[in-house]
Amino acid sequence: MQTPDFGAMRYGEREEYFMRQALQLAQKALPSGDIPVGAVVVRENEIIGAGCNTREAQGNALHHAEIVAIDAACRRTGNWRLSGCELFVTLEPCPMCAGAILNARIDHVIYGAADEKAGCLGSLMNLYAFPFNHRPLIRAGVLEPECRQILQNFFLQLRNRL
């Protein structure tokens, strides 16, 4: 796949490009019955870590998309510090993932849909309002309709099966 010319893009196109990559990953969670959330870690316009929810598939509560993507980025770089990186995720991070983002020193979090039930970057609470030694920048609502729709479709199908 050819990397786009990010310098020639209008404001927001770069963020939309990487969020679309996360949305493609979210689709991969569906066959296993996992909630469709996808995430990518980006450094210097290159995806260095990617993941989707695999809690159901792996039987592991820790396998949120953000954690999987952060783990992949750490493995690729050989470093737990992901300074200079951005995390694009289709759903606002939960408390566990928000903590992992802090610990990994990710500079910027861009998410699509807000999570009123568990979102810790402003919806339910803002974990980053506390005086931690690191505070990433947050941008919410990138491709929010698409990110919200994949989740709504998943939960509608789940309710219809019950």
Short mmCIF file of C-alpha atoms in Angstrom, two decimals:
data_model
loop_
_atom_site.label_atom_id
_atom_site.label_comp_id
_atom_site.label_asym_id
_atom_site.label_seq_id
_atom_site.Cartn_x
_atom_site.Cartn_y
_atom_site.Cartn_z
CA MET A 1 0.00 0.00 0.00
CA GLN A 2 1.35 3.37 -1.00
CA THR A 3 1.72 5.96 1.75
CA PRO A 4 -0.24 9.13 0.99
CA ASP A 5 1.43 12.53 0.67
CA PHE A 6 0.41 13.91 4.06
CA GLY A 7 1.89 17.32 3.25
CA ALA A 8 -0.62 17.81 0.43
CA MET A 9 -3.66 17.01 2.58
CA ARG A 10 -6.19 19.50 3.91
CA TYR A 11 -6.60 19.88 7.67
CA GLY A 12 -8.01 16.71 9.17
CA GLU A 13 -7.39 14.41 6.19
CA ARG A 14 -4.33 12.85 7.84
CA GLU A 15 -6.33 12.07 10.98
CA GLU A 16 -9.14 10.64 8.87
CA TYR A 17 -6.67 8.44 6.98
CA PHE A 18 -5.33 6.85 10.16
CA MET A 19 -8.79 6.57 11.71
CA ARG A 20 -9.90 4.66 8.61
CA GLN A 21 -7.02 2.25 9.22
CA ALA A 22 -8.34 1.78 12.77
CA LEU A 23 -11.87 1.24 11.42
CA GLN A 24 -10.60 -1.51 9.11
CA LEU A 25 -9.06 -3.20 12.15
CA ALA A 26 -12.33 -2.84 14.07
CA GLN A 27 -14.04 -4.89 11.34
CA LYS A 28 -11.60 -7.74 12.04
CA ALA A 29 -12.97 -8.08 15.59
CA LEU A 30 -16.48 -8.94 14.40
CA PRO A 31 -16.12 -12.63 13.41
CA SER A 32 -15.01 -13.61 16.91
CA GLY A 33 -17.84 -11.70 18.58
CA ASP A 34 -15.52 -9.03 19.96
CA ILE A 35 -16.72 -5.45 20.23
CA PRO A 36 -15.48 -3.79 17.02
CA VAL A 37 -12.79 -1.39 18.19
CA GLY A 38 -9.57 -0.81 16.28
CA ALA A 39 -6.42 1.16 17.11
CA VAL A 40 -3.16 2.17 15.46
CA VAL A 41 -0.02 3.72 16.93
CA VAL A 42 1.61 6.17 14.53
CA ARG A 43 5.11 7.63 14.59
CA GLU A 44 6.27 10.01 11.85
CA ASN A 45 3.28 9.11 9.66
CA GLU A 46 4.00 5.37 9.86
CA ILE A 47 1.87 2.80 11.66
CA ILE A 48 4.17 1.05 14.12
CA GLY A 49 1.51 -0.84 16.07
CA ALA A 50 -2.02 -1.99 15.27
CA GLY A 51 -4.72 -3.99 16.97
CA CYS A 52 -8.37 -4.73 17.46
CA ASN A 53 -10.31 -6.06 20.40
CA THR A 54 -9.56 -9.74 20.92
CA ARG A 55 -10.95 -10.28 24.42
CA GLU A 56 -13.45 -12.90 23.28
CA ALA A 57 -11.10 -14.52 20.77
CA GLN A 58 -8.21 -14.73 23.23
CA GLY A 59 -10.23 -15.09 26.45
CA ASN A 60 -8.21 -12.27 27.97
CA ALA A 61 -9.66 -9.13 29.60
CA LEU A 62 -6.51 -7.17 28.74
CA HIS A 63 -6.89 -7.56 24.97
CA HIS A 64 -8.45 -4.18 24.20
CA ALA A 65 -7.50 -2.69 20.82
CA GLU A 66 -5.37 0.04 22.42
CA ILE A 67 -3.39 -2.43 24.54
CA VAL A 68 -2.79 -4.71 21.56
CA ALA A 69 -1.62 -1.76 19.42
CA ILE A 70 0.62 -0.35 22.18
CA ASP A 71 2.14 -3.78 22.77
CA ALA A 72 2.87 -4.17 19.05
CA ALA A 73 4.47 -0.71 18.91
CA CYS A 74 6.65 -1.44 21.95
CA ARG A 75 7.76 -4.73 20.44
CA ARG A 76 8.57 -3.08 17.12
CA THR A 77 10.55 -0.22 18.66
CA GLY A 78 12.09 -2.27 21.45
CA ASN A 79 11.08 0.43 23.90
CA TRP A 80 8.19 0.94 26.31
CA ARG A 81 8.39 4.71 25.82
CA LEU A 82 6.31 5.73 22.84
CA SER A 83 7.11 9.44 22.99
CA GLY A 84 6.54 11.08 19.64
CA CYS A 85 3.65 8.72 18.89
CA GLU A 86 -0.05 9.18 18.33
CA LEU A 87 -2.78 6.66 19.06
CA PHE A 88 -5.82 6.55 16.78
CA VAL A 89 -8.69 4.53 18.22
CA THR A 90 -12.30 4.17 17.10
CA LEU A 91 -13.75 4.36 20.64
CA GLU A 92 -12.81 6.59 23.56
CA PRO A 93 -10.38 4.67 25.82
CA CYS A 94 -11.53 3.04 29.05
CA PRO A 95 -9.65 3.48 32.39
CA MET A 96 -7.26 0.58 31.68
CA CYS A 97 -6.36 1.84 28.22
CA ALA A 98 -6.10 5.47 29.34
CA GLY A 99 -3.62 4.30 31.98
CA ALA A 100 -1.62 2.33 29.42
CA ILE A 101 -1.48 5.41 27.19
CA LEU A 102 -0.09 7.42 30.10
CA ASN A 103 2.47 4.77 30.97
CA ALA A 104 3.60 4.46 27.35
CA ARG A 105 4.07 8.26 27.17
CA ILE A 106 2.01 8.56 23.98
CA ASP A 107 1.83 12.23 22.99
CA HIS A 108 -1.53 12.46 21.28
CA VAL A 109 -4.76 10.42 21.39
CA ILE A 110 -7.27 10.76 18.58
CA TYR A 111 -10.54 8.88 18.98
CA GLY A 112 -13.76 8.54 17.03
CA ALA A 113 -16.83 7.76 19.15
CA ALA A 114 -17.31 8.86 22.74
CA ASP A 115 -18.03 6.16 25.33
CA GLU A 116 -20.55 7.48 27.85
CA LYS A 117 -20.32 4.31 29.97
CA ALA A 118 -16.55 3.84 30.29
CA GLY A 119 -14.76 6.66 28.43
CA CYS A 120 -11.99 8.22 30.48
CA LEU A 121 -10.89 11.03 28.19
CA GLY A 122 -13.84 13.26 28.93
CA SER A 123 -17.12 11.34 28.70
CA LEU A 124 -17.43 9.51 32.00
CA MET A 125 -14.38 11.24 33.45
CA ASN A 126 -11.08 12.72 32.29
CA LEU A 127 -8.22 10.70 33.74
CA TYR A 128 -5.78 13.20 32.27
CA ALA A 129 -7.20 16.01 34.42
CA PHE A 130 -5.29 14.51 37.35
CA PRO A 131 -1.73 15.73 37.96
CA PHE A 132 0.14 12.83 36.36
CA ASN A 133 3.65 13.45 35.07
CA HIS A 134 2.43 13.02 31.48
CA ARG A 135 -0.66 14.36 29.73
CA PRO A 136 -1.33 13.50 26.10
CA LEU A 137 -3.24 15.85 23.86
CA ILE A 138 -6.73 14.60 23.02
CA ARG A 139 -8.78 15.04 19.88
CA ALA A 140 -12.27 13.58 19.88
CA GLY A 141 -14.80 12.95 17.15
CA VAL A 142 -12.64 12.06 14.14
CA LEU A 143 -14.94 10.07 11.81
CA GLU A 144 -17.32 9.85 14.76
CA PRO A 145 -20.39 8.82 12.72
CA GLU A 146 -18.57 5.86 11.14
CA CYS A 147 -17.01 4.82 14.45
CA ARG A 148 -20.34 5.05 16.25
CA GLN A 149 -22.21 3.19 13.48
CA ILE A 150 -20.04 0.07 13.55
CA LEU A 151 -20.61 -0.17 17.31
CA GLN A 152 -24.36 0.44 17.06
CA ASN A 153 -24.69 -2.23 14.36
CA PHE A 154 -22.74 -4.71 16.49
CA PHE A 155 -24.91 -4.17 19.57
CA LEU A 156 -28.14 -4.23 17.53
CA GLN A 157 -27.17 -7.60 16.04
CA LEU A 158 -26.19 -8.86 19.49
CA ARG A 159 -29.57 -7.84 20.96
CA ASN A 160 -31.40 -9.46 18.02
CA ARG A 161 -29.63 -12.78 18.68
CA LEU A 162 -30.70 -12.84 22.33
#
